[in-house]
mmCIF file of C-alpha atoms and ligand atoms in Angstrom:
data_model
loop_
_atom_site.group_PDB
_atom_site.id
_atom_site.type_symbol
_atom_site.label_atom_id
_atom_site.label_comp_id
_atom_site.label_asym_id
_atom_site.label_seq_id
_atom_site.Cartn_x
_atom_site.Cartn_y
_atom_site.Cartn_z
ATOM 1 C CA MET B 1 -10.820 37.376 -19.083
ATOM 2 C CA THR B 2 -8.386 37.688 -16.153
ATOM 3 C CA ASP B 3 -4.619 37.065 -16.399
ATOM 4 C CA GLN B 4 -5.143 33.896 -14.450
ATOM 5 C CA GLN B 5 -7.749 32.376 -16.732
ATOM 6 C CA ALA B 6 -6.722 29.241 -18.647
ATOM 7 C CA VAL B 7 -5.801 29.827 -22.310
ATOM 8 C CA LEU B 8 -6.293 26.756 -24.457
ATOM 9 C CA THR B 9 -5.568 25.176 -27.797
ATOM 10 C CA TRP B 10 -7.792 22.308 -28.956
ATOM 11 C CA ARG B 11 -6.198 19.104 -30.164
ATOM 12 C CA ASP B 12 -7.910 16.318 -32.140
ATOM 13 C CA GLY B 13 -11.140 18.315 -32.023
ATOM 14 C CA GLY B 14 -12.012 17.830 -28.369
ATOM 15 C CA VAL B 15 -8.945 17.708 -26.108
ATOM 16 C CA PRO B 16 -8.009 20.997 -24.428
ATOM 17 C CA VAL B 17 -4.290 21.711 -24.171
ATOM 18 C CA SER B 18 -3.022 24.404 -21.806
ATOM 19 C CA ASP B 19 -0.992 27.102 -23.564
ATOM 20 C CA ARG B 20 0.656 28.045 -20.253
ATOM 21 C CA PHE B 21 1.851 24.492 -19.494
ATOM 22 C CA ASP B 22 1.866 23.034 -23.031
ATOM 23 C CA ASP B 23 0.142 19.898 -21.745
ATOM 24 C CA PRO B 24 -3.303 18.303 -22.291
ATOM 25 C CA TYR B 25 -5.923 18.310 -19.520
ATOM 26 C CA PHE B 26 -6.654 14.621 -19.964
ATOM 27 C CA SER B 27 -5.562 11.584 -21.963
ATOM 28 C CA LEU B 28 -5.627 12.066 -25.701
ATOM 29 C CA GLN B 29 -6.702 8.416 -25.836
ATOM 30 C CA ASP B 30 -9.765 8.352 -23.530
ATOM 31 C CA GLY B 31 -10.007 10.804 -20.637
ATOM 32 C CA LEU B 32 -12.921 9.072 -18.958
ATOM 33 C CA ALA B 33 -11.279 5.639 -18.916
ATOM 34 C CA GLU B 34 -8.059 7.206 -17.639
ATOM 35 C CA THR B 35 -9.887 8.905 -14.766
ATOM 36 C CA ARG B 36 -11.563 5.639 -13.800
ATOM 37 C CA HIS B 37 -8.303 3.701 -13.921
ATOM 38 C CA VAL B 38 -6.043 6.204 -12.212
ATOM 39 C CA PHE B 39 -8.143 8.207 -9.788
ATOM 40 C CA LEU B 40 -11.093 5.945 -8.959
ATOM 41 C CA ALA B 41 -9.486 2.469 -8.966
ATOM 42 C CA GLY B 42 -6.232 4.048 -7.749
ATOM 43 C CA ASN B 43 -8.044 5.171 -4.590
ATOM 44 C CA GLY B 44 -10.057 1.941 -4.197
ATOM 45 C CA LEU B 45 -13.244 3.600 -5.476
ATOM 46 C CA PRO B 46 -16.155 3.090 -5.704
ATOM 47 C CA GLU B 47 -15.696 0.282 -3.118
ATOM 48 C CA ARG B 48 -14.647 2.693 -0.318
ATOM 49 C CA PHE B 49 -17.532 5.109 -0.844
ATOM 50 C CA ALA B 50 -19.563 5.710 2.322
ATOM 51 C CA PRO B 51 -21.698 8.618 3.546
ATOM 52 C CA GLY B 52 -19.525 11.676 4.274
ATOM 53 C CA PHE B 53 -16.729 10.509 1.939
ATOM 54 C CA HIS B 54 -14.469 13.401 0.973
ATOM 55 C CA ILE B 55 -12.335 13.597 -2.172
ATOM 56 C CA ALA B 56 -9.803 16.392 -2.664
ATOM 57 C CA GLU B 57 -7.985 17.207 -5.878
ATOM 58 C CA LEU B 58 -5.030 19.240 -7.056
ATOM 59 C CA GLY B 59 -6.154 20.767 -10.380
ATOM 60 C CA PHE B 60 -9.902 21.052 -11.105
ATOM 61 C CA GLY B 61 -9.358 21.718 -14.816
ATOM 62 C CA THR B 62 -12.413 20.729 -16.839
ATOM 63 C CA GLY B 63 -14.153 19.033 -13.896
ATOM 64 C CA LEU B 64 -13.948 15.648 -15.655
ATOM 65 C CA ASN B 65 -12.523 13.857 -12.594
ATOM 66 C CA MET B 66 -15.178 15.348 -10.334
ATOM 67 C CA LEU B 67 -18.015 14.429 -12.696
ATOM 68 C CA THR B 68 -16.685 10.876 -13.141
ATOM 69 C CA ALA B 69 -16.415 10.437 -9.363
ATOM 70 C CA TRP B 70 -19.876 11.894 -8.766
ATOM 71 C CA ALA B 71 -21.423 9.605 -11.421
ATOM 72 C CA ALA B 72 -19.698 6.596 -9.785
ATOM 73 C CA TRP B 73 -20.985 7.766 -6.378
ATOM 74 C CA GLU B 74 -24.598 7.826 -7.561
ATOM 75 C CA ARG B 75 -24.231 4.579 -9.500
ATOM 76 C CA ALA B 76 -22.958 2.982 -6.271
ATOM 77 C CA GLY B 77 -26.303 3.908 -4.712
ATOM 78 C CA GLN B 78 -25.048 6.728 -2.461
ATOM 79 C CA ASP B 79 -27.809 9.276 -1.871
ATOM 80 C CA THR B 80 -26.057 11.722 0.474
ATOM 81 C CA PRO B 81 -23.660 14.423 -0.816
ATOM 82 C CA LEU B 82 -20.233 13.367 -2.045
ATOM 83 C CA ARG B 83 -17.835 15.981 -0.695
ATOM 84 C CA PHE B 84 -15.371 17.108 -3.325
ATOM 85 C CA THR B 85 -12.832 19.914 -2.817
ATOM 86 C CA SER B 86 -10.570 20.924 -5.688
ATOM 87 C CA PHE B 87 -7.693 23.428 -5.834
ATOM 88 C CA GLU B 88 -7.304 25.423 -9.053
ATOM 89 C CA ALA B 89 -5.072 28.368 -9.945
ATOM 90 C CA PHE B 90 -6.110 28.978 -13.560
ATOM 91 C CA PRO B 91 -9.866 28.423 -13.921
ATOM 92 C CA MET B 92 -11.326 27.607 -17.311
ATOM 93 C CA ALA B 93 -13.864 29.836 -18.988
ATOM 94 C CA ALA B 94 -17.357 28.303 -18.882
ATOM 95 C CA GLU B 95 -17.523 27.938 -22.673
ATOM 96 C CA ASP B 96 -14.192 26.081 -22.721
ATOM 97 C CA ARG B 97 -15.318 23.740 -19.960
ATOM 98 C CA ALA B 98 -18.587 23.075 -21.780
ATOM 99 C CA ARG B 99 -16.722 22.270 -24.992
ATOM 100 C CA ALA B 100 -14.308 19.918 -23.210
ATOM 101 C CA LEU B 101 -17.111 18.068 -21.421
ATOM 102 C CA ASP B 102 -19.069 17.674 -24.668
ATOM 103 C CA ALA B 103 -16.614 14.896 -25.523
ATOM 104 C CA PHE B 104 -18.171 12.681 -22.819
ATOM 105 C CA PRO B 105 -21.842 12.058 -23.700
ATOM 106 C CA GLU B 106 -22.017 9.332 -21.039
ATOM 107 C CA LEU B 107 -21.633 12.053 -18.387
ATOM 108 C CA GLU B 108 -24.262 14.362 -19.858
ATOM 109 C CA PRO B 109 -26.856 13.856 -17.048
ATOM 110 C CA TRP B 110 -24.242 14.890 -14.465
ATOM 111 C CA VAL B 111 -22.865 17.725 -16.591
ATOM 112 C CA ALA B 112 -26.364 19.209 -16.943
ATOM 113 C CA ARG B 113 -27.015 19.119 -13.189
ATOM 114 C CA PHE B 114 -23.544 20.491 -12.461
ATOM 115 C CA TRP B 115 -24.200 23.548 -14.671
ATOM 116 C CA ALA B 116 -27.597 24.092 -13.066
ATOM 117 C CA GLY B 117 -26.028 24.295 -9.596
ATOM 118 C CA TRP B 118 -22.606 25.824 -10.402
ATOM 119 C CA THR B 119 -21.916 29.232 -8.854
ATOM 120 C CA GLY B 120 -18.370 29.555 -10.224
ATOM 121 C CA ALA B 121 -16.846 28.168 -7.043
ATOM 122 C CA ARG B 122 -19.411 25.786 -5.534
ATOM 123 C CA CYS B 123 -22.112 23.341 -6.477
ATOM 124 C CA ASP B 124 -24.496 22.143 -3.767
ATOM 125 C CA LEU B 125 -26.887 19.400 -4.833
ATOM 126 C CA PRO B 126 -28.524 16.506 -2.962
ATOM 127 C CA THR B 127 -25.668 14.140 -3.927
ATOM 128 C CA LEU B 128 -22.777 16.595 -4.374
ATOM 129 C CA ARG B 129 -21.099 19.193 -2.210
ATOM 130 C CA LEU B 130 -18.383 20.634 -4.454
ATOM 131 C CA GLU B 131 -16.034 23.464 -3.562
ATOM 132 C CA VAL B 132 -13.332 24.760 -5.906
ATOM 133 C CA ILE B 133 -10.719 26.794 -4.018
ATOM 134 C CA HIS B 134 -9.156 29.262 -6.416
ATOM 135 C CA GLY B 135 -5.521 30.345 -6.177
ATOM 136 C CA ASP B 136 -2.128 28.684 -6.139
ATOM 137 C CA ALA B 137 -2.424 25.405 -4.215
ATOM 138 C CA ARG B 138 0.965 26.121 -2.608
ATOM 139 C CA GLN B 139 -0.800 28.887 -0.699
ATOM 140 C CA THR B 140 -4.390 27.676 -0.526
ATOM 141 C CA LEU B 141 -3.823 24.065 0.584
ATOM 142 C CA PRO B 142 -1.807 24.946 3.724
ATOM 143 C CA ALA B 143 -4.664 27.246 4.743
ATOM 144 C CA TRP B 144 -7.380 24.630 4.124
ATOM 145 C CA ARG B 145 -9.061 23.248 7.231
ATOM 146 C CA GLY B 146 -10.400 20.031 5.695
ATOM 147 C CA ALA B 147 -9.116 16.465 5.411
ATOM 148 C CA ALA B 148 -9.783 14.151 2.494
ATOM 149 C CA ASP B 149 -10.331 10.398 2.419
ATOM 150 C CA ALA B 150 -8.938 10.263 -1.132
ATOM 151 C CA TRP B 151 -6.713 12.613 -3.115
ATOM 152 C CA PHE B 152 -6.609 13.002 -6.875
ATOM 153 C CA LEU B 153 -3.134 14.414 -7.632
ATOM 154 C CA ASP B 154 -3.729 15.756 -11.127
ATOM 155 C CA GLY B 155 -1.363 18.610 -11.924
ATOM 156 C CA PHE B 156 0.050 18.816 -15.416
ATOM 157 C CA SER B 157 3.057 16.564 -15.969
ATOM 158 C CA PRO B 158 5.730 16.927 -13.262
ATOM 159 C CA ALA B 159 8.206 18.090 -15.940
ATOM 160 C CA LYS B 160 5.923 20.939 -17.021
ATOM 161 C CA ASN B 161 4.164 21.828 -13.760
ATOM 162 C CA PRO B 162 6.800 20.920 -11.110
ATOM 163 C CA GLU B 163 5.413 23.350 -8.533
ATOM 164 C CA LEU B 164 2.340 21.142 -8.049
ATOM 165 C CA TRP B 165 4.431 18.067 -7.175
ATOM 166 C CA GLN B 166 7.053 19.364 -4.726
ATOM 167 C CA PRO B 167 7.795 17.554 -1.425
ATOM 168 C CA ASP B 168 6.451 20.531 0.594
ATOM 169 C CA LEU B 169 3.101 20.262 -1.171
ATOM 170 C CA MET B 170 3.015 16.459 -0.787
ATOM 171 C CA ALA B 171 3.543 17.050 2.954
ATOM 172 C CA GLU B 172 0.488 19.346 2.900
ATOM 173 C CA VAL B 173 -1.472 16.642 1.076
ATOM 174 C CA ALA B 174 -0.572 14.185 3.860
ATOM 175 C CA ARG B 175 -1.439 16.746 6.543
ATOM 176 C CA HIS B 176 -4.869 17.098 4.908
ATOM 177 C CA THR B 177 -5.571 13.370 4.601
ATOM 178 C CA ALA B 178 -7.891 11.555 7.001
ATOM 179 C CA PRO B 179 -6.468 8.497 8.837
ATOM 180 C CA GLY B 180 -6.510 5.527 6.451
ATOM 181 C CA GLY B 181 -6.793 7.891 3.491
ATOM 182 C CA THR B 182 -5.206 7.462 0.076
ATOM 183 C CA ALA B 183 -3.826 9.387 -2.868
ATOM 184 C CA ALA B 184 -3.426 8.431 -6.509
ATOM 185 C CA THR B 185 -1.780 9.955 -9.538
ATOM 186 C CA TYR B 186 -1.072 9.050 -13.145
ATOM 187 C CA THR B 187 2.648 9.749 -12.765
ATOM 188 C CA ALA B 188 5.313 7.484 -11.325
ATOM 189 C CA ALA B 189 8.045 10.153 -11.407
ATOM 190 C CA GLY B 190 10.672 9.303 -8.805
ATOM 191 C CA PHE B 191 10.689 12.692 -7.073
ATOM 192 C CA VAL B 192 6.893 12.574 -6.670
ATOM 193 C CA ARG B 193 7.005 9.087 -5.147
ATOM 194 C CA ARG B 194 9.854 10.119 -2.836
ATOM 195 C CA GLY B 195 7.942 13.239 -1.806
ATOM 196 C CA LEU B 196 4.872 11.175 -0.932
ATOM 197 C CA GLU B 197 7.021 8.707 1.031
ATOM 198 C CA ALA B 198 8.753 11.512 2.922
ATOM 199 C CA ALA B 199 5.297 12.858 3.764
ATOM 200 C CA GLY B 200 4.365 9.575 5.449
ATOM 201 C CA PHE B 201 2.563 7.683 2.679
ATOM 202 C CA THR B 202 3.274 4.069 1.769
ATOM 203 C CA VAL B 203 3.758 4.250 -1.982
ATOM 204 C CA GLU B 204 3.114 1.584 -4.619
ATOM 205 C CA ARG B 205 3.693 1.559 -8.349
ATOM 206 C CA HIS B 206 0.885 0.074 -10.462
ATOM 207 C CA PRO B 207 0.249 -0.347 -14.191
ATOM 208 C CA GLY B 208 -0.641 2.997 -15.721
ATOM 209 C CA TYR B 209 -3.336 3.886 -18.231
ATOM 210 C CA GLY B 210 -2.769 3.687 -21.982
ATOM 211 C CA ARG B 211 0.783 4.432 -22.993
ATOM 212 C CA LYS B 212 1.888 5.170 -19.411
ATOM 213 C CA ARG B 213 3.675 2.147 -17.974
ATOM 214 C CA HIS B 214 3.208 3.064 -14.331
ATOM 215 C CA MET B 215 1.066 5.143 -12.002
ATOM 216 C CA THR B 216 1.274 5.722 -8.248
ATOM 217 C CA ARG B 217 -0.998 4.695 -5.388
ATOM 218 C CA ALA B 218 -0.285 5.992 -1.893
ATOM 219 C CA PHE B 219 -1.728 4.947 1.481
ATOM 220 C CA LEU B 220 -1.590 6.788 4.784
ATOM 221 C CA SER B 221 -1.540 4.397 7.718
HETATM 222 C C1 SAM Y 301 -4.098 18.059 -15.822
HETATM 223 S S1 SAM Y 301 -5.020 19.507 -15.405
HETATM 224 C C2 SAM Y 301 -6.303 18.889 -14.342
HETATM 225 C C3 SAM Y 301 -7.399 18.135 -15.033
HETATM 226 C C4 SAM Y 301 -8.631 17.990 -14.185
HETATM 227 N N1 SAM Y 301 -8.457 17.256 -12.978
HETATM 228 C C5 SAM Y 301 -9.823 17.526 -14.974
HETATM 229 O O1 SAM Y 301 -10.574 16.658 -14.476
HETATM 230 O O2 SAM Y 301 -10.044 18.060 -16.067
HETATM 231 C C6 SAM Y 301 -3.981 20.343 -14.216
HETATM 232 C C7 SAM Y 301 -4.646 21.499 -13.526
HETATM 233 O O3 SAM Y 301 -3.781 22.004 -12.509
HETATM 234 C C8 SAM Y 301 -3.936 23.413 -12.460
HETATM 235 N N2 SAM Y 301 -2.759 24.017 -11.791
HETATM 236 C C9 SAM Y 301 -1.503 24.143 -12.288
HETATM 237 N N3 SAM Y 301 -0.689 24.724 -11.373
HETATM 238 C C10 SAM Y 301 -1.448 24.957 -10.276
HETATM 239 C C11 SAM Y 301 -1.165 25.520 -8.987
HETATM 240 N N4 SAM Y 301 0.052 25.969 -8.669
HETATM 241 N N5 SAM Y 301 -2.184 25.589 -8.097
HETATM 242 C C12 SAM Y 301 -3.432 25.134 -8.412
HETATM 243 N N6 SAM Y 301 -3.744 24.586 -9.604
HETATM 244 C C13 SAM Y 301 -2.768 24.500 -10.531
HETATM 245 C C14 SAM Y 301 -4.071 23.773 -13.912
HETATM 246 O O4 SAM Y 301 -4.618 25.067 -14.111
HETATM 247 C C15 SAM Y 301 -4.963 22.653 -14.436
HETATM 248 O O5 SAM Y 301 -6.325 22.989 -14.348
#
């Protein structure tokens, strides 16, 4: 294990909690439903899916968001690769990821194919072109040459992981968003919304998932 590898505690049997950030990787209530509400619907997906569509994410974590998006992509009838780029500083050990994903039997067909193609940083399959860029997103995102149609902003809570929500990084998110692109996040923290606005996004507050009253949707015109 490297210093940078994620160290976890398991809550309620199946929810991984980061020791470093003292925060769960996904909703204790229902991670899959939260991903669909916040990151898919929040970015107007699956309706906006089209060949070549590119999702980018801050915080790959377990891969739950990626797998949920990829399943939605295939269920929408897309048969070309969904492009998915995720930035991750503290990768999970394979056995931890497998345990976390076990909680979502509905995703099992996608989980199995993901493992079959996963190199540790990439997964190239007929309907998925995944790249996980390892390292601190504050360094790796500015150096990235891509542009996403939709962003999943999924750091740990802004109070516990503030470095992943700073205005400078939100400006890099905007700089790496295709024209007409969007971003969504589960948080409605004021400094995150202001950072997105300062970066050029039009920001809206929407009902959040579960116990969270609000979430944020952002549009780049
Ligand atoms: C809430 S979890 C992401 C959950 C994930 N999207 C999923 O589907 O399971 C937040 C993630 O952000 C990562 N992270 C925290 N600080 C980071 C940084 N500075 N750069 C890149 N990733 C970071 C954490 O290691 C963690 O995997």
